[in-house]
Coordinates of C-alpha atoms in Angstrom, one line a residue:
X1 CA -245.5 -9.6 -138.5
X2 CA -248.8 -8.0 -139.5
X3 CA -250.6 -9.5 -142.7
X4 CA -250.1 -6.9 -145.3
X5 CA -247.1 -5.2 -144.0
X6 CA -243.8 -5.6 -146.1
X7 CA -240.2 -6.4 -145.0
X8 CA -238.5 -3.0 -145.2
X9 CA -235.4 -3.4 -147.6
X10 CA -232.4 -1.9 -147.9
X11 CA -231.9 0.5 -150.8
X12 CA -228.8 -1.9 -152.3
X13 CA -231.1 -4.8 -152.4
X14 CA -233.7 -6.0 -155.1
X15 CA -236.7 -7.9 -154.2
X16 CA -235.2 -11.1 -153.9
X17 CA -232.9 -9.6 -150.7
X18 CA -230.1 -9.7 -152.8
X19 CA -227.3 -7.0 -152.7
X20 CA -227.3 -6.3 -156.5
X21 CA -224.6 -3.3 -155.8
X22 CA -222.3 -5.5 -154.0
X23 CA -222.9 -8.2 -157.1
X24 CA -221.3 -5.7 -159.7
X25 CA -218.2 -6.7 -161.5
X26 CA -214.9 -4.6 -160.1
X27 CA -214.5 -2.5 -162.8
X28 CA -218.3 -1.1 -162.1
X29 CA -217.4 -0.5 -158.7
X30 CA -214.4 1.6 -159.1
X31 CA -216.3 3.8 -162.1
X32 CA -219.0 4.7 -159.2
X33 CA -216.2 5.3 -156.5
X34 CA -214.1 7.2 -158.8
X35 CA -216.6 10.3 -158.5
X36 CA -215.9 10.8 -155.3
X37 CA -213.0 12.0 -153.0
X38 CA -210.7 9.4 -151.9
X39 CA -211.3 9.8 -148.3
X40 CA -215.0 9.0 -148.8
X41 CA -214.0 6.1 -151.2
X42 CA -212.1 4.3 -148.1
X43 CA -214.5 5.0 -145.9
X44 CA -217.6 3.4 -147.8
X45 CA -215.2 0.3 -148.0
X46 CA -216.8 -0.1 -144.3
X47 CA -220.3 -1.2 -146.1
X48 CA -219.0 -4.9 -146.6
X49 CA -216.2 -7.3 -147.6
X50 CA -217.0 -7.4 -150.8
X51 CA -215.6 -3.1 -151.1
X52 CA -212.8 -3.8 -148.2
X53 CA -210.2 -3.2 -150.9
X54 CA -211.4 -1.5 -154.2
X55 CA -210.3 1.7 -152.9
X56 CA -206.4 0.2 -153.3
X57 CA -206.9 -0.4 -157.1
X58 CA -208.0 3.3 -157.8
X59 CA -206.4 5.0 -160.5
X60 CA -207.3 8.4 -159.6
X61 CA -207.0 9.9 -156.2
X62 CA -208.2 13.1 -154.4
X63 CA -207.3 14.7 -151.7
X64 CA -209.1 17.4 -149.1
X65 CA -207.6 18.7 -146.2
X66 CA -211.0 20.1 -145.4
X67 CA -212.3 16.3 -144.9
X68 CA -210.4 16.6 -141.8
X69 CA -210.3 17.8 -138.1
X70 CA -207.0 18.4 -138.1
X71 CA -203.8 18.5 -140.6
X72 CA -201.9 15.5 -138.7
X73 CA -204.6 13.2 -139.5
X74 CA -205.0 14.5 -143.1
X75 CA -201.5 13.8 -143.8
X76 CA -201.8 10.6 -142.0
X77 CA -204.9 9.2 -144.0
X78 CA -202.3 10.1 -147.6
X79 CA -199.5 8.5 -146.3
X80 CA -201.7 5.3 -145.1
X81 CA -203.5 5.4 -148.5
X82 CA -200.2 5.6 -150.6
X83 CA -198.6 2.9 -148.5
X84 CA -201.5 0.4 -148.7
X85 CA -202.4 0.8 -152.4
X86 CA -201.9 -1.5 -155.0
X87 CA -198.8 -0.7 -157.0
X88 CA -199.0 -2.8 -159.7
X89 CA -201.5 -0.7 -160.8
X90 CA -200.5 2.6 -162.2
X91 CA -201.7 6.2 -161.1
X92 CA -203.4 8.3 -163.7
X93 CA -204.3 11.3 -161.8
X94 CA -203.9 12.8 -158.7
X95 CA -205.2 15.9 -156.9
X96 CA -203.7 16.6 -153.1
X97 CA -202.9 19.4 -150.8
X98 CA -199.3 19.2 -149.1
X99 CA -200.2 21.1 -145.6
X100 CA -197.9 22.3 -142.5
X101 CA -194.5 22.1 -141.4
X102 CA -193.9 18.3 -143.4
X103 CA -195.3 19.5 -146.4
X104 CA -192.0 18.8 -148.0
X105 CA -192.0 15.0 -146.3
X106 CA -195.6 14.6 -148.0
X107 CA -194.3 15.2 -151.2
X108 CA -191.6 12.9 -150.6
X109 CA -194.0 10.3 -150.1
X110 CA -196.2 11.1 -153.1
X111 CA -192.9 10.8 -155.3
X112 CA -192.5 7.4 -156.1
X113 CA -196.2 7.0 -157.8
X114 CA -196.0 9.5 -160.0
X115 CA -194.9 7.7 -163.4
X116 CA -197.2 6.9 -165.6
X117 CA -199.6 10.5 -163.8
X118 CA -201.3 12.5 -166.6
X119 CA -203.3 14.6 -164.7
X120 CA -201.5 16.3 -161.6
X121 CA -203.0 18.7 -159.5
X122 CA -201.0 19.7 -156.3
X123 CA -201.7 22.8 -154.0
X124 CA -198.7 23.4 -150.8
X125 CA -199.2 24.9 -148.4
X126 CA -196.3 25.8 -145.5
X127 CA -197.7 27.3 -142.2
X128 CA -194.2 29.0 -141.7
X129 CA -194.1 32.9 -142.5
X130 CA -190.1 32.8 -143.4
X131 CA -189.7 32.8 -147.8
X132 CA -188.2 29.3 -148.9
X133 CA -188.0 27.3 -151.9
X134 CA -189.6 23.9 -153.2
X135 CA -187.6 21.7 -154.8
X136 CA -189.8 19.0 -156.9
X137 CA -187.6 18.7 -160.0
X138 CA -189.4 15.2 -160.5
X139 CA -192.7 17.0 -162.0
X140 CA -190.8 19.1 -164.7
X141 CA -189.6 16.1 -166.6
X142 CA -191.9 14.0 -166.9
X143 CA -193.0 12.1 -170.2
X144 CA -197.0 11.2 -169.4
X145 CA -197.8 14.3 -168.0
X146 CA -200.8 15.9 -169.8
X147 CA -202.4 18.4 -167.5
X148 CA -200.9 20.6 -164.3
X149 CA -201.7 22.2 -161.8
X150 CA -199.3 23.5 -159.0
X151 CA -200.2 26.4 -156.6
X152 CA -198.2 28.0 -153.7
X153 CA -201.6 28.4 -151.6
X154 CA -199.2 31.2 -149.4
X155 CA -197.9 34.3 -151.7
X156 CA -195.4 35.2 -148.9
X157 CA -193.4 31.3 -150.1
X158 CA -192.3 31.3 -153.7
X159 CA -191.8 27.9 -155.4
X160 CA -188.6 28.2 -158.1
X161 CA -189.0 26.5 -160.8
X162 CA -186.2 24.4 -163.2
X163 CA -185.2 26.7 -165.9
X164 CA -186.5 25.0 -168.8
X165 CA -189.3 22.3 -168.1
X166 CA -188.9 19.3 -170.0
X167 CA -192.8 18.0 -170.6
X168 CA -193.3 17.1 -174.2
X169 CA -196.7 15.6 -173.8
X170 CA -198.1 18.4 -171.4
X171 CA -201.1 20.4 -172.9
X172 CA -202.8 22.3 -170.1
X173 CA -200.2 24.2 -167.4
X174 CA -201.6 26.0 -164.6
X175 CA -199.1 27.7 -162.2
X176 CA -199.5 29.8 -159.1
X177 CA -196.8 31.9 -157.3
X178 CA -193.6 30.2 -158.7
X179 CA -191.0 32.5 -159.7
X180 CA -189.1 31.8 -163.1
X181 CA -184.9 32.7 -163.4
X182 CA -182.9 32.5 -166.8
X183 CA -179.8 31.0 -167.3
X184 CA -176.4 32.3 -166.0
X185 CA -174.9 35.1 -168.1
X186 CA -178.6 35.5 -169.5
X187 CA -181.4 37.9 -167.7
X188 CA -184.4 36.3 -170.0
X189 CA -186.2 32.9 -168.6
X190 CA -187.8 30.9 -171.4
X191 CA -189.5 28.2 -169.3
X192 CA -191.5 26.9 -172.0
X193 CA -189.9 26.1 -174.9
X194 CA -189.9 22.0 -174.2
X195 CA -193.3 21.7 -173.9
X196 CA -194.0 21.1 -177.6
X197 CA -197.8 19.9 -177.0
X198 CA -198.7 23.2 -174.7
X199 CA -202.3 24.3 -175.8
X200 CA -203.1 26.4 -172.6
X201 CA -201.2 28.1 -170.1
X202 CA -202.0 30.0 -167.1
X203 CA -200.1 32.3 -164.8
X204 CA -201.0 33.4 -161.2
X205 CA -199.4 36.1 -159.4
X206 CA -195.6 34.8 -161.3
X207 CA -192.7 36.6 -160.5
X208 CA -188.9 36.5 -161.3
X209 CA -185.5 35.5 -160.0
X210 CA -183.3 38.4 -159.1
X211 CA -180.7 38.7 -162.1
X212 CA -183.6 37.6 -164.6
X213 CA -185.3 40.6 -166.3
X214 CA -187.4 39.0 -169.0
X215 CA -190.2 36.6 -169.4
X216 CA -190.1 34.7 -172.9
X217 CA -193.5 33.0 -173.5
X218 CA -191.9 30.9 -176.5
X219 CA -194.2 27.9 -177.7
X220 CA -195.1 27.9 -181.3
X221 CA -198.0 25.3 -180.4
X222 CA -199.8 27.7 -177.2
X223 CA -203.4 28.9 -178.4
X224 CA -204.4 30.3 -174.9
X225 CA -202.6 32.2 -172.5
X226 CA -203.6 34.1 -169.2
X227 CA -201.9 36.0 -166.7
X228 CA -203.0 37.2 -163.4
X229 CA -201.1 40.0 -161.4
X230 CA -200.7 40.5 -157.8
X231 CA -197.7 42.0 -156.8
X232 CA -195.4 45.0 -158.0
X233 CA -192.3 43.8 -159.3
X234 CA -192.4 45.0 -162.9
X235 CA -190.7 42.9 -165.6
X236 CA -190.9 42.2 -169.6
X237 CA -192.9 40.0 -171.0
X238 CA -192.2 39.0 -174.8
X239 CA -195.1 36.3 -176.8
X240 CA -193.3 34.4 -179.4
X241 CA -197.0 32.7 -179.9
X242 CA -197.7 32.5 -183.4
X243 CA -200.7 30.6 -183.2
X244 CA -202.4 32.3 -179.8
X245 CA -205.9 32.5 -180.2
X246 CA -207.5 33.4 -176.7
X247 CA -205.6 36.3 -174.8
X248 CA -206.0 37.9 -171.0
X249 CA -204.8 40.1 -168.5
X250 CA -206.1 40.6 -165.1
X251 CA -204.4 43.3 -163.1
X252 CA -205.1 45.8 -160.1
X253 CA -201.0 46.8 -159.7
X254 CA -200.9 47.1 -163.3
X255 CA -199.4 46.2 -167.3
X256 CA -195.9 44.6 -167.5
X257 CA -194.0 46.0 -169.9
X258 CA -195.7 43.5 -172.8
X259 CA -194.4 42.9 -176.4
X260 CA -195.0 40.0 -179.3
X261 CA -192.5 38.6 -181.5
X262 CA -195.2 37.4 -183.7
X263 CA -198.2 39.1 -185.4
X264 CA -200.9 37.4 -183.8
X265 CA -203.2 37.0 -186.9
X266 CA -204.9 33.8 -184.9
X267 CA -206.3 36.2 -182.4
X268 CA -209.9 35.4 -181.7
X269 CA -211.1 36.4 -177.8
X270 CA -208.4 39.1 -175.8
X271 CA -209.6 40.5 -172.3
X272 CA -207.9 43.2 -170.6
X273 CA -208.6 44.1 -167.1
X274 CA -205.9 46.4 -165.6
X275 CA -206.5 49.2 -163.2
X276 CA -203.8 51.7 -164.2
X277 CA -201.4 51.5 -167.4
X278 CA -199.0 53.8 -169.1
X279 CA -199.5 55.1 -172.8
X280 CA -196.9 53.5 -174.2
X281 CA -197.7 50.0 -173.0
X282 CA -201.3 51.0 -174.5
X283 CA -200.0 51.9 -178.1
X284 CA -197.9 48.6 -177.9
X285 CA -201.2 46.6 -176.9
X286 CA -203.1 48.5 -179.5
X287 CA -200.4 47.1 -182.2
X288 CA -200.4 43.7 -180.6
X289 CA -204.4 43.5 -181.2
X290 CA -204.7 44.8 -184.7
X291 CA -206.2 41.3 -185.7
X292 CA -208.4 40.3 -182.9
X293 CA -211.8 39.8 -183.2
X294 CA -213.5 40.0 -180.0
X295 CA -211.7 42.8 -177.4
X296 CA -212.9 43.2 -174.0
X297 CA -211.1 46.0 -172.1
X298 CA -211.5 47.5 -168.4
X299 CA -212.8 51.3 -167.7
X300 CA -208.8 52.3 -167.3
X301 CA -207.5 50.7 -170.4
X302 CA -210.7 52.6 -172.2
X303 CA -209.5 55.8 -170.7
X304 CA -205.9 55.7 -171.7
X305 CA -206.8 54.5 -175.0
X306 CA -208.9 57.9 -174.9
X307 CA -205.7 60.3 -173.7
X308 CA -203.3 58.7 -176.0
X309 CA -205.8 59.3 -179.1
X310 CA -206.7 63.1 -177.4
X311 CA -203.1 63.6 -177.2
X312 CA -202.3 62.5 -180.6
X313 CA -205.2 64.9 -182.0
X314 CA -203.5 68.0 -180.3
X315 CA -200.1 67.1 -181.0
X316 CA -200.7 67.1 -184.6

């Protein structure tokens, strides 16, 4: 080698040619790998020995089916990383996509780990066009729980929940085409009443069960709440909420037929976005919102606001 000229190396080791990376205790390495998605977490355990197996002791995995070529080696690479991981350690959180015709068998799979899970994020998606039904009772009863998140990626497939879900220590619920039912003899589902630690809920294009005519938001502890409609089945919607703070709507069908138990006096933040509603669901929101601070409201809602008070002038 030329006088002068330096030995180029690599970007992992100091200037003593040792891998410093490689040197760093466990726990360092699985803080670096845990920003990443778990397909590129095994992968990098190609670089030496020392990685092989870190991977097996994460405690939070995540899922793409985009990362892949195809969806039979996306659900082969979960199924290889569940069956290889260590199980004495527990898993914290986990985010994953259940895709194709053995969605169902991937969840089966993914069922015995979830224990001790507080953060579970879990998007299906079924290829087939015919309606059918989930059944994952294991999710709605869990103690750890903290945060989730559980979307029906296809509209045309609704995922029927438990009547009541029993998560005490669940704060944050995000749910995406399930469809709610009440009890027998009873036409109101109150799916929220057991989840005393709820702080915000969200609901994405949410229908109901045939005999069930009511939705009962009931959760003294929930301070935000959205809802976002797609479709046109109309139903009632009654907030027993005492201490909701942040409030919203997003239509383009339009309003259910909404109604509150409780005053609202918490309300801070309310946004309405609805494309057409009827003056007698706007006099009811009107009564709802007496106390909120900050209103935002769409061009229609504006408008009908604008009848109801024209009509009111005229009429008297």
């Amino acid at each position: 080698m030329e006088e002068g000229k330096e030995t180029k190396k690599s970007g992992r080791e100091g200037e003593d040619g040792r891998d410093r990376l490689s040197e760093l205790h466990d726990d360092v390495l699985l803080h670096i790998i845990l920003f990443i998605n778990t397909n590129t977490a095994v992968r990098i355990s190609l670089l030496s020995k020392r990685w092989n197996n870190l991977w097996k002791c994460l405690t939070n995995l995540c899922f793409r089916r985009r990362s892949f070529k195809n969806i039979t080696n996306y659900n082969k690479f979960v199924s290889h990383v569940f069956s290889h991981r260590d199980t004495s350690i527990p898993l914290h959180c986990l985010d994953f996509e259940a895709c194709g015709i053995i969605a169902h068998q991937l969840l089966d799979t993914v069922t015995p780990y979830l224990q001790c899970v507080t953060q579970l994020r879990i998007y299906l998606d079924q290829e087939s066009r015919d309606m059918f039904y989930y059944s994952i009772p294991f999710i709605f009863s869990s103690p750890s729980l903290t945060s989730l998140t559980l979307s029906i990626l296809c509209p045309r497939n609704i995922l029927n929940l438990p009547q009541s879900l029993h998560l005490p220590a669940l704060k944050t619920l995000n749910l995406t085409n399930v469809s709610f039912s009440a009890r027998p003899n009873d036409v109101c589902a109150e799916p929220f009443s057991n989840c005393f630690s709820l702080n915000s809920l969200v609901l994405v294009g949410c229908s109901l069960s045939d005999h069930t005519k009511v939705l009962s938001i009931s959760n003294s502890n929930l301070s935000r709440f959205t809802m976002k409609r797609y479709d046109e089945q109309q139903y009632k919607i009654v907030l027993s909420t005492p201490n909701l703070t942040h409030f919203a709507i997003r239509s383009y069908i339009g309003c259910h037929d909404l109604s509150s138990l409780s005053d609202l006096t918490l309300l801070e933040d309310v946004n309405i976005e609805i494309s057409t509603i009827f003056h007698a669901t706007v006099l009811r929101l009107l009564r709802m919102l007496s106390y909120v601070k900050i209103l935002t409201l769409s061009k229609a809602v504006i408008e009908a606001i604008l009848r109801v008070s024209y009509s009111s002038v005229f009429s008297s």
